[in-house]
Amino acid sequence: MADKVPGTEVIEEGALLTDGEEIVAVGRRVDILSHSALARRDKEVDEAVDCAGGLLLPGLIDCHTHLVFGGDRSREFEQRLEGVSYQEISRQGGGIRSTVAATRESSEQELRSSASGRVSRMCANGVTTLEVKSGYGLTLKDEEKMLSVARSLSERLPVSIHTTFLGAHAIPEEFHEKSDDYIQLVCEEMLPSVAKQQLADSVDAFCENIAFTNQQVRQVFEKARELSLPVRLHADQLTNSGGAGLAAEFGALSADHLEYTDEAGVKALAESGTVAVLLPGAFYFLKEKQCPPVALLREHQVPMALATDCNPGSSPVDSLLLMLNMGCVMFGLTPREAVAGVTVHAAKALGLSDRGVLKPGSRADFAVFDAATLSHLCYPIGVEPPRMVVQAGCLMSPPHKLL
Ligand code: DI6
Ligand code: FE
């Protein structure tokens, strides 16, 4: 059952025909060679590329990252090695708030330059679409600075960027014990301004005892709905706070983390068609003990995506290929589920129906790996990067250079 994931059928001896930015046909090589789109042309195909036994996948999609940020959290890493917990560091005013201070001090240029390095490594790994959240600015000016930097990354690198406004990520220092006032600022000033400038494609929040309550998240989601922006939620990462149910109630595109989600939460996600985004990097780095309820998600047919959660505090990783291995080893996904998690289901988590599956009409985003089967992509700890990446019909030969 776990191996019947729609959109992940493997075609042996396959071929793909593209025209401009689109896929025209996918199928067996013999059928593609006699395809009418080829026969109609009086000249030969512009370019034929032999993938020589490689595994051709849709361009990978990292649907949950916080990759625009200032500074690093190496000091905090040392504290954690000495036994101080992530939550404790947060309560002492560190954690997300220390990255907020460093991000506020960084110029757009500085943020763009550090983020470009991360994105360029992702592109070299076969990622052609990624999501980037704000949430380390926490003032209108700094949140907009982060979102503009995120948007600008696709001008310089071969990747599509989906931006998410995460103003409700942490309570900023200047709103200490005044979190309701901060939420009011998020709803009344930040969200309308971000929406007006079309800086965000969706809205996220951190629903947790060290962040915002269900009631506060509800206010943010109601405002997002009013502004016609889809929502997603950091839900049940450290405790069961009913986050999955809340996300489902608002028809969220995705509910992310979900380590502590119970069966009622899983059922709610199934009913609302919300994608469960699993983040093994954060689970590993925070040395969490409780895995997300993969068996229940599978049983209730909730689509599962996998992402890096690339951020300086809980998941300092930019390799989506490594997440394939971690998703299988730590969360018990099958290789097919893991690959679906970075392609078809990741596209669904971003509300994108034009990618994630190789089919006529989809964007010509794909990557060719030296792997015999899907299992070969998931089994090594650190896969060879793809030997070829095509983004929007353009052949990118790794390594990717800034344009
Ligand atoms: N959950 C996470 O895993 C990231 N944000 C969140 O709400 C962590 C962000 C950080 O620690 O900087
Ligand atoms: Fe996150």
Tab-separated table of C-alpha atoms and ligand atoms in Angstrom:
chain	number	residue	atom	x	y	z
A	1	MET	CA	0.000	0.000	0.000
A	2	ALA	CA	2.749	2.391	0.972
A	3	ASP	CA	4.266	1.817	-2.437
A	4	LYS	CA	1.208	3.027	-4.323
A	5	VAL	CA	1.884	6.724	-4.200
A	6	PRO	CA	0.132	8.470	-7.115
A	7	GLY	CA	2.541	10.453	-9.259
A	8	THR	CA	5.529	8.210	-8.561
A	9	GLU	CA	5.226	5.553	-11.262
A	10	VAL	CA	8.625	4.647	-12.702
A	11	ILE	CA	8.938	4.265	-16.485
A	12	GLU	CA	11.734	1.955	-17.618
A	13	GLU	CA	13.549	3.011	-20.819
A	14	GLY	CA	11.722	6.306	-20.631
A	15	ALA	CA	12.052	9.587	-22.480
A	16	LEU	CA	10.772	13.114	-22.105
A	17	LEU	CA	9.934	15.689	-24.745
A	18	THR	CA	9.958	19.383	-23.864
A	19	ASP	CA	9.149	22.558	-25.723
A	20	GLY	CA	10.245	25.860	-24.203
A	21	GLU	CA	9.385	25.850	-20.528
A	22	GLU	CA	6.944	22.941	-20.781
A	23	ILE	CA	6.919	19.202	-20.882
A	24	VAL	CA	5.133	18.008	-24.028
A	25	ALA	CA	5.240	14.250	-23.564
A	26	VAL	CA	6.528	11.601	-21.185
A	27	GLY	CA	6.597	7.889	-21.829
A	28	ARG	CA	8.577	4.990	-23.136
A	29	ARG	CA	11.441	5.993	-25.405
A	30	VAL	CA	10.015	4.130	-28.398
A	31	ASP	CA	6.695	5.943	-28.095
A	32	ILE	CA	8.277	9.365	-27.583
A	33	LEU	CA	10.444	8.971	-30.681
A	34	SER	CA	7.312	8.537	-32.788
A	35	HIS	CA	5.391	11.295	-30.993
A	36	SER	CA	3.340	13.534	-33.279
A	37	ALA	CA	4.956	16.679	-31.865
A	38	LEU	CA	8.246	15.395	-33.255
A	39	ALA	CA	6.777	14.152	-36.531
A	40	ARG	CA	5.170	17.568	-37.183
A	41	ARG	CA	8.520	19.301	-37.199
A	42	ASP	CA	10.293	19.503	-40.497
A	43	LYS	CA	13.623	19.828	-38.769
A	44	GLU	CA	15.241	17.523	-36.284
A	45	VAL	CA	14.808	17.974	-32.560
A	46	ASP	CA	16.750	21.032	-31.410
A	47	GLU	CA	18.625	19.117	-28.823
A	48	ALA	CA	18.576	15.468	-27.828
A	49	VAL	CA	20.143	14.601	-24.515
A	50	ASP	CA	21.011	11.030	-23.670
A	51	CYS	CA	20.437	10.395	-19.977
A	52	ALA	CA	22.257	7.063	-20.322
A	53	GLY	CA	20.495	4.959	-17.761
A	54	GLY	CA	20.104	7.767	-15.246
A	55	LEU	CA	17.054	8.278	-13.061
A	56	LEU	CA	15.136	11.306	-14.283
A	57	LEU	CA	12.970	12.910	-11.595
A	58	PRO	CA	10.859	16.055	-11.458
A	59	GLY	CA	12.959	18.985	-10.192
A	60	LEU	CA	13.076	18.644	-6.425
A	61	ILE	CA	10.960	20.975	-4.298
A	62	ASP	CA	12.012	22.093	-0.816
A	63	CYS	CA	8.680	23.276	0.581
A	64	HIS	CA	9.824	24.523	4.024
A	65	THR	CA	12.913	26.674	4.587
A	66	HIS	CA	14.005	29.677	6.621
A	67	LEU	CA	17.145	30.191	4.557
A	68	VAL	CA	17.348	33.993	4.656
A	69	PHE	CA	18.893	34.931	7.993
A	70	GLY	CA	21.770	36.836	9.560
A	71	GLY	CA	24.488	35.407	11.826
A	72	ASP	CA	24.655	31.845	13.087
A	73	ARG	CA	23.846	29.946	16.278
A	74	SER	CA	27.129	28.171	16.959
A	75	ARG	CA	27.268	29.507	20.522
A	76	GLU	CA	23.832	28.064	21.180
A	77	PHE	CA	24.934	24.762	19.665
A	78	GLU	CA	27.644	24.565	22.333
A	79	GLN	CA	25.077	25.316	25.068
A	80	ARG	CA	22.891	22.536	23.738
A	81	LEU	CA	25.814	20.129	23.753
A	82	GLU	CA	26.219	21.008	27.418
A	83	GLY	CA	22.622	19.933	27.998
A	84	VAL	CA	20.589	23.160	27.816
A	85	SER	CA	17.390	22.514	25.863
A	86	TYR	CA	16.170	24.407	22.776
A	87	GLN	CA	13.105	25.581	24.709
A	88	GLU	CA	15.222	26.716	27.672
A	89	ILE	CA	17.506	28.753	25.406
A	90	SER	CA	14.414	30.304	23.852
A	91	ARG	CA	12.956	31.168	27.268
A	92	GLN	CA	16.246	32.842	28.219
A	93	GLY	CA	15.788	35.184	25.232
A	94	GLY	CA	18.108	33.323	22.848
A	95	GLY	CA	17.085	30.984	20.053
A	96	ILE	CA	15.012	32.574	17.311
A	97	ARG	CA	15.405	35.984	18.969
A	98	SER	CA	19.179	35.916	18.601
A	99	THR	CA	18.822	35.332	14.869
A	100	VAL	CA	16.263	38.171	14.820
A	101	ALA	CA	18.905	40.539	16.244
A	102	ALA	CA	21.492	39.449	13.658
A	103	THR	CA	18.979	39.642	10.797
A	104	ARG	CA	17.855	43.136	11.759
A	105	GLU	CA	21.495	44.249	11.688
A	106	SER	CA	22.140	42.753	8.252
A	107	SER	CA	21.708	44.703	5.035
A	108	GLU	CA	19.732	43.278	2.113
A	109	GLN	CA	23.021	42.762	0.334
A	110	GLU	CA	24.485	40.734	3.219
A	111	LEU	CA	21.365	38.603	3.543
A	112	ARG	CA	21.249	38.017	-0.196
A	113	SER	CA	24.851	36.975	-0.313
A	114	SER	CA	24.622	34.382	2.506
A	115	ALA	CA	21.270	33.039	1.252
A	116	SER	CA	22.625	32.736	-2.307
A	117	GLY	CA	25.295	30.339	-1.108
A	118	ARG	CA	22.674	28.069	0.435
A	119	VAL	CA	20.362	28.245	-2.581
A	120	SER	CA	23.179	27.571	-4.971
A	121	ARG	CA	24.049	24.364	-3.088
A	122	MET	CA	20.363	23.386	-3.184
A	123	CYS	CA	20.233	23.956	-6.941
A	124	ALA	CA	23.283	21.756	-7.372
A	125	ASN	CA	21.336	19.049	-5.515
A	126	GLY	CA	18.510	19.168	-8.050
A	127	VAL	CA	16.158	21.610	-6.306
A	128	THR	CA	14.283	23.752	-8.817
A	129	THR	CA	11.560	25.204	-6.555
A	130	LEU	CA	11.796	26.258	-2.941
A	131	GLU	CA	9.850	28.027	-0.273
A	132	VAL	CA	11.449	30.723	1.892
A	133	LYS	CA	9.882	32.129	5.062
A	134	SER	CA	10.374	35.469	6.740
A	135	GLY	CA	10.180	35.461	10.543
A	136	TYR	CA	13.598	36.720	11.650
A	137	GLY	CA	12.738	40.408	11.154
A	138	LEU	CA	9.595	40.816	13.276
A	139	THR	CA	9.207	44.498	12.349
A	140	LEU	CA	7.425	45.537	9.171
A	141	LYS	CA	10.659	46.899	7.696
A	142	ASP	CA	12.728	43.830	8.519
A	143	GLU	CA	10.096	41.294	7.481
A	144	GLU	CA	9.743	43.077	4.143
A	145	LYS	CA	13.520	43.165	3.814
A	146	MET	CA	13.637	39.365	4.242
A	147	LEU	CA	10.807	38.764	1.760
A	148	SER	CA	12.374	41.051	-0.869
A	149	VAL	CA	15.686	39.241	-0.493
A	150	ALA	CA	13.898	35.904	-0.835
A	151	ARG	CA	12.076	37.029	-3.980
A	152	SER	CA	15.290	38.369	-5.509
A	153	LEU	CA	17.080	35.013	-5.214
A	154	SER	CA	15.309	33.668	-8.298
A	155	GLU	CA	16.721	36.523	-10.386
A	156	ARG	CA	20.238	35.228	-9.864
A	157	LEU	CA	19.798	31.469	-9.537
A	158	PRO	CA	17.894	28.841	-11.559
A	159	VAL	CA	15.097	28.299	-9.062
A	160	SER	CA	11.471	29.362	-8.486
A	161	ILE	CA	10.871	30.886	-5.077
A	162	HIS	CA	7.621	30.721	-3.090
A	163	THR	CA	7.653	33.247	-0.230
A	164	THR	CA	5.868	32.888	3.105
A	165	PHE	CA	5.200	35.634	5.648
A	166	LEU	CA	6.017	34.252	9.106
A	167	GLY	CA	5.595	37.402	11.203
A	168	ALA	CA	4.148	35.211	13.982
A	169	HIS	CA	7.378	33.235	14.433
A	170	ALA	CA	8.510	34.532	17.838
A	171	ILE	CA	7.563	37.273	20.237
A	172	PRO	CA	10.084	40.072	19.628
A	173	GLU	CA	12.023	41.345	22.647
A	174	GLU	CA	10.301	44.745	22.548
A	175	PHE	CA	6.925	42.971	22.939
A	176	HIS	CA	7.998	40.875	25.932
A	177	GLU	CA	4.803	39.892	27.803
A	178	LYS	CA	2.793	41.833	25.226
A	179	SER	CA	2.316	39.125	22.647
A	180	ASP	CA	-1.297	40.158	21.950
A	181	ASP	CA	-0.077	43.626	21.014
A	182	TYR	CA	2.448	42.079	18.654
A	183	ILE	CA	-0.239	39.933	17.018
A	184	GLN	CA	-2.304	43.065	16.557
A	185	LEU	CA	0.657	44.660	14.755
A	186	VAL	CA	1.045	41.547	12.598
A	187	CYS	CA	-2.642	41.596	11.645
A	188	GLU	CA	-3.255	45.289	11.287
A	189	GLU	CA	-0.018	46.568	9.803
A	190	MET	CA	2.335	43.875	8.639
A	191	LEU	CA	-0.024	41.504	6.842
A	192	PRO	CA	-1.921	44.206	4.899
A	193	SER	CA	1.334	45.838	3.789
A	194	VAL	CA	2.975	42.565	2.768
A	195	ALA	CA	-0.196	41.570	0.879
A	196	LYS	CA	-0.474	44.929	-0.856
A	197	GLN	CA	3.082	44.655	-2.184
A	198	GLN	CA	2.535	41.012	-3.113
A	199	LEU	CA	5.634	40.031	-1.182
A	200	ALA	CA	4.199	36.773	0.177
A	201	ASP	CA	2.524	33.801	-1.476
A	202	SER	CA	1.317	32.370	1.840
A	203	VAL	CA	1.196	32.985	5.591
A	204	ASP	CA	2.666	30.804	8.343
A	205	ALA	CA	2.763	30.931	12.165
A	206	PHE	CA	4.498	29.060	14.984
A	207	CYS	CA	1.828	27.564	17.250
A	208	GLU	CA	3.695	26.427	20.374
A	209	ASN	CA	4.079	27.146	24.070
A	210	ILE	CA	7.290	29.080	23.362
A	211	ALA	CA	5.622	31.058	20.577
A	212	PHE	CA	1.924	31.811	19.862
A	213	THR	CA	-1.336	30.382	21.208
A	214	ASN	CA	-4.047	28.813	19.061
A	215	GLN	CA	-6.163	31.900	19.625
A	216	GLN	CA	-3.410	34.213	18.399
A	217	VAL	CA	-2.748	32.022	15.362
A	218	ARG	CA	-6.480	32.059	14.631
A	219	GLN	CA	-6.381	35.868	14.449
A	220	VAL	CA	-3.482	35.759	11.989
A	221	PHE	CA	-5.260	33.150	9.863
A	222	GLU	CA	-8.503	35.124	9.826
A	223	LYS	CA	-6.639	38.160	8.554
A	224	ALA	CA	-4.847	36.041	5.932
A	225	ARG	CA	-8.203	34.706	4.775
A	226	GLU	CA	-9.546	38.252	4.492
A	227	LEU	CA	-6.542	39.101	2.300
A	228	SER	CA	-7.001	35.891	0.256
A	229	LEU	CA	-3.625	34.474	1.257
A	230	PRO	CA	-3.339	30.712	1.843
A	231	VAL	CA	-2.013	29.559	5.207
A	232	ARG	CA	0.339	26.894	6.586
A	233	LEU	CA	1.360	26.182	10.163
A	234	HIS	CA	4.299	25.070	12.321
A	235	ALA	CA	2.153	22.628	14.273
A	236	ASP	CA	2.719	20.254	17.204
A	237	GLN	CA	6.522	20.340	16.887
A	238	LEU	CA	7.394	20.280	20.598
A	239	THR	CA	4.003	19.613	22.243
A	240	ASN	CA	0.512	18.619	21.134
A	241	SER	CA	-1.133	22.007	20.981
A	242	GLY	CA	-3.942	21.052	18.605
A	243	GLY	CA	-2.017	22.735	15.787
A	244	ALA	CA	-2.931	20.157	13.150
A	245	GLY	CA	-6.655	20.606	13.849
A	246	LEU	CA	-6.288	24.376	13.677
A	247	ALA	CA	-4.437	24.199	10.361
A	248	ALA	CA	-7.122	21.884	8.989
A	249	GLU	CA	-9.918	24.155	10.159
A	250	PHE	CA	-8.477	26.934	7.976
A	251	GLY	CA	-7.892	24.627	5.008
A	252	ALA	CA	-4.138	25.161	5.331
A	253	LEU	CA	-1.953	24.115	2.416
A	254	SER	CA	0.333	22.366	4.888
A	255	ALA	CA	0.830	21.540	8.554
A	256	ASP	CA	4.505	21.162	9.328
A	257	HIS	CA	6.562	19.151	11.874
A	258	LEU	CA	3.640	17.260	13.542
A	259	GLU	CA	5.789	15.197	15.936
A	260	TYR	CA	3.104	15.418	18.646
A	261	THR	CA	-0.021	15.283	16.445
A	262	ASP	CA	-2.629	12.729	17.587
A	263	GLU	CA	-5.132	10.725	15.546
A	264	ALA	CA	-7.819	13.412	15.748
A	265	GLY	CA	-5.324	15.870	14.242
A	266	VAL	CA	-4.392	13.421	11.488
A	267	LYS	CA	-8.060	12.827	10.627
A	268	ALA	CA	-8.641	16.572	10.452
A	269	LEU	CA	-5.709	16.942	8.024
A	270	ALA	CA	-7.121	14.134	5.874
A	271	GLU	CA	-10.505	15.821	5.679
A	272	SER	CA	-9.122	19.235	4.768
A	273	GLY	CA	-6.657	17.910	2.170
A	274	THR	CA	-3.768	19.532	4.060
A	275	VAL	CA	-0.275	18.194	3.321
A	276	ALA	CA	1.788	16.956	6.281
A	277	VAL	CA	5.310	18.360	5.922
A	278	LEU	CA	7.848	16.225	7.789
A	279	LEU	CA	11.140	17.792	8.831
A	280	PRO	CA	13.697	15.174	9.857
A	281	GLY	CA	16.540	17.719	10.058
A	282	ALA	CA	14.942	19.490	13.035
A	283	PHE	CA	13.980	16.175	14.641
A	284	TYR	CA	17.603	15.018	14.405
A	285	PHE	CA	19.263	18.266	15.442
A	286	LEU	CA	17.001	18.794	18.477
A	287	LYS	CA	17.432	15.116	19.387
A	288	GLU	CA	13.673	14.717	19.545
A	289	LYS	CA	12.341	11.400	20.810
A	290	GLN	CA	8.856	11.395	19.348
A	291	CYS	CA	8.472	10.764	15.618
A	292	PRO	CA	5.595	12.244	13.608
A	293	PRO	CA	2.693	9.761	13.296
A	294	VAL	CA	3.692	8.389	9.907
A	295	ALA	CA	1.623	5.185	10.186
A	296	LEU	CA	-1.519	7.208	10.950
A	297	LEU	CA	-0.790	9.713	8.182
A	298	ARG	CA	-0.401	6.797	5.792
A	299	GLU	CA	-3.536	5.062	7.041
A	300	HIS	CA	-5.612	8.220	6.611
A	301	GLN	CA	-3.962	8.984	3.248
A	302	VAL	CA	-2.609	12.363	4.227
A	303	PRO	CA	-0.009	13.342	1.599
A	304	MET	CA	3.421	13.560	3.242
A	305	ALA	CA	6.067	16.014	2.059
A	306	LEU	CA	9.677	16.149	3.239
A	307	ALA	CA	11.700	19.365	3.560
A	308	THR	CA	14.946	20.666	5.041
A	309	ASP	CA	13.513	23.375	7.362
A	310	CYS	CA	16.923	24.986	6.593
A	311	ASN	CA	17.461	27.439	9.473
A	312	PRO	CA	20.314	28.334	11.815
A	313	GLY	CA	18.695	27.114	15.049
A	314	SER	CA	16.938	23.791	14.699
A	315	SER	CA	17.944	22.479	11.262
A	316	PRO	CA	21.203	23.852	9.853
A	317	VAL	CA	21.084	21.760	6.697
A	318	ASP	CA	20.518	22.588	3.060
A	319	SER	CA	20.622	19.098	1.547
A	320	LEU	CA	17.193	17.881	0.524
A	321	LEU	CA	18.873	14.678	-0.696
A	322	LEU	CA	20.019	13.958	2.849
A	323	MET	CA	16.398	14.397	4.009
A	324	LEU	CA	15.433	11.469	1.766
A	325	ASN	CA	17.683	9.198	3.800
A	326	MET	CA	16.632	10.693	7.136
A	327	GLY	CA	12.942	10.469	6.235
A	328	CYS	CA	13.337	6.743	5.570
A	329	VAL	CA	15.680	5.861	8.444
A	330	MET	CA	14.219	8.021	11.193
A	331	PHE	CA	10.548	8.347	10.222
A	332	GLY	CA	10.053	5.018	8.431
A	333	LEU	CA	9.043	6.348	5.020
A	334	THR	CA	9.461	4.052	2.036
A	335	PRO	CA	11.855	5.359	-0.645
A	336	ARG	CA	8.831	5.987	-2.869
A	337	GLU	CA	7.114	8.026	-0.153
A	338	ALA	CA	10.318	9.957	0.485
A	339	VAL	CA	10.733	10.828	-3.200
A	340	ALA	CA	7.028	11.773	-3.434
A	341	GLY	CA	7.719	13.984	-0.411
A	342	VAL	CA	10.209	16.139	-2.307
A	343	THR	CA	8.274	16.176	-5.586
A	344	VAL	CA	4.516	15.644	-5.991
A	345	HIS	CA	3.532	16.231	-2.366
A	346	ALA	CA	5.917	19.141	-1.900
A	347	ALA	CA	4.296	20.816	-4.922
A	348	LYS	CA	0.875	20.287	-3.334
A	349	ALA	CA	2.145	21.786	-0.066
A	350	LEU	CA	2.961	24.944	-2.024
A	351	GLY	CA	-0.353	24.893	-3.894
A	352	LEU	CA	1.496	24.424	-7.211
A	353	SER	CA	-0.212	22.139	-9.721
A	354	ASP	CA	2.190	22.751	-12.608
A	355	ARG	CA	5.153	20.815	-11.205
A	356	GLY	CA	6.214	17.920	-9.008
A	357	VAL	CA	5.075	15.313	-11.563
A	358	LEU	CA	6.463	14.675	-15.031
A	359	LYS	CA	3.412	15.104	-17.239
A	360	PRO	CA	2.447	17.002	-20.376
A	361	GLY	CA	1.783	20.642	-19.555
A	362	SER	CA	3.993	20.669	-16.465
A	363	ARG	CA	7.027	22.899	-16.182
A	364	ALA	CA	10.150	21.389	-17.694
A	365	ASP	CA	11.926	21.166	-14.343
A	366	PHE	CA	13.837	17.944	-13.839
A	367	ALA	CA	17.044	16.384	-12.577
A	368	VAL	CA	18.937	13.280	-13.700
A	369	PHE	CA	20.625	11.207	-11.015
A	370	ASP	CA	23.081	8.328	-11.305
A	371	ALA	CA	20.753	5.986	-9.452
A	372	ALA	CA	19.296	2.699	-10.612
A	373	THR	CA	16.141	2.853	-8.459
A	374	LEU	CA	14.378	5.209	-6.041
A	375	SER	CA	15.971	3.192	-3.258
A	376	HIS	CA	19.438	4.089	-4.497
A	377	LEU	CA	18.555	7.739	-3.971
A	378	CYS	CA	17.533	7.192	-0.361
A	379	TYR	CA	19.941	4.586	0.906
A	380	PRO	CA	23.297	6.395	0.913
A	381	ILE	CA	23.855	9.038	3.566
A	382	GLY	CA	24.574	11.807	1.106
A	383	VAL	CA	23.810	11.086	-2.521
A	384	GLU	CA	25.922	12.247	-5.458
A	385	PRO	CA	24.397	15.448	-6.824
A	386	PRO	CA	22.474	15.042	-10.092
A	387	ARG	CA	24.537	14.951	-13.225
A	388	MET	CA	22.065	17.200	-15.004
A	389	VAL	CA	19.432	19.719	-13.941
A	390	VAL	CA	16.909	21.392	-16.241
A	391	GLN	CA	14.933	24.339	-14.921
A	392	ALA	CA	12.089	25.855	-16.953
A	393	GLY	CA	13.427	24.085	-20.022
A	394	CYS	CA	16.983	25.424	-19.644
A	395	LEU	CA	19.819	23.010	-19.190
A	396	MET	CA	21.870	23.974	-16.159
A	397	SER	CA	25.182	22.215	-15.963
A	398	PRO	CA	26.274	21.932	-12.368
A	399	PRO	CA	28.052	23.433	-10.525
A	400	HIS	CA	25.701	26.410	-10.526
A	401	LYS	CA	27.272	29.775	-10.760
A	402	LEU	CA	25.533	32.993	-9.808
A	403	LEU	CA	24.256	34.550	-13.045
B	1	DI6	N1	10.348	25.817	14.070
B	1	DI6	C1	11.537	25.517	13.576
B	1	DI6	O1	11.995	24.423	13.490
B	1	DI6	C2	12.171	26.759	13.134
B	1	DI6	N2	11.148	27.704	13.340
B	1	DI6	C3	10.131	27.118	13.928
B	1	DI6	O2	9.128	27.732	14.217
B	1	DI6	C4	13.354	27.049	14.004
B	1	DI6	C5	13.823	28.424	13.890
B	1	DI6	C6	15.027	28.720	14.732
B	1	DI6	O3	15.314	28.094	15.772
B	1	DI6	O4	15.713	29.680	14.340
B	2	FE	FE	10.402	25.745	10.297
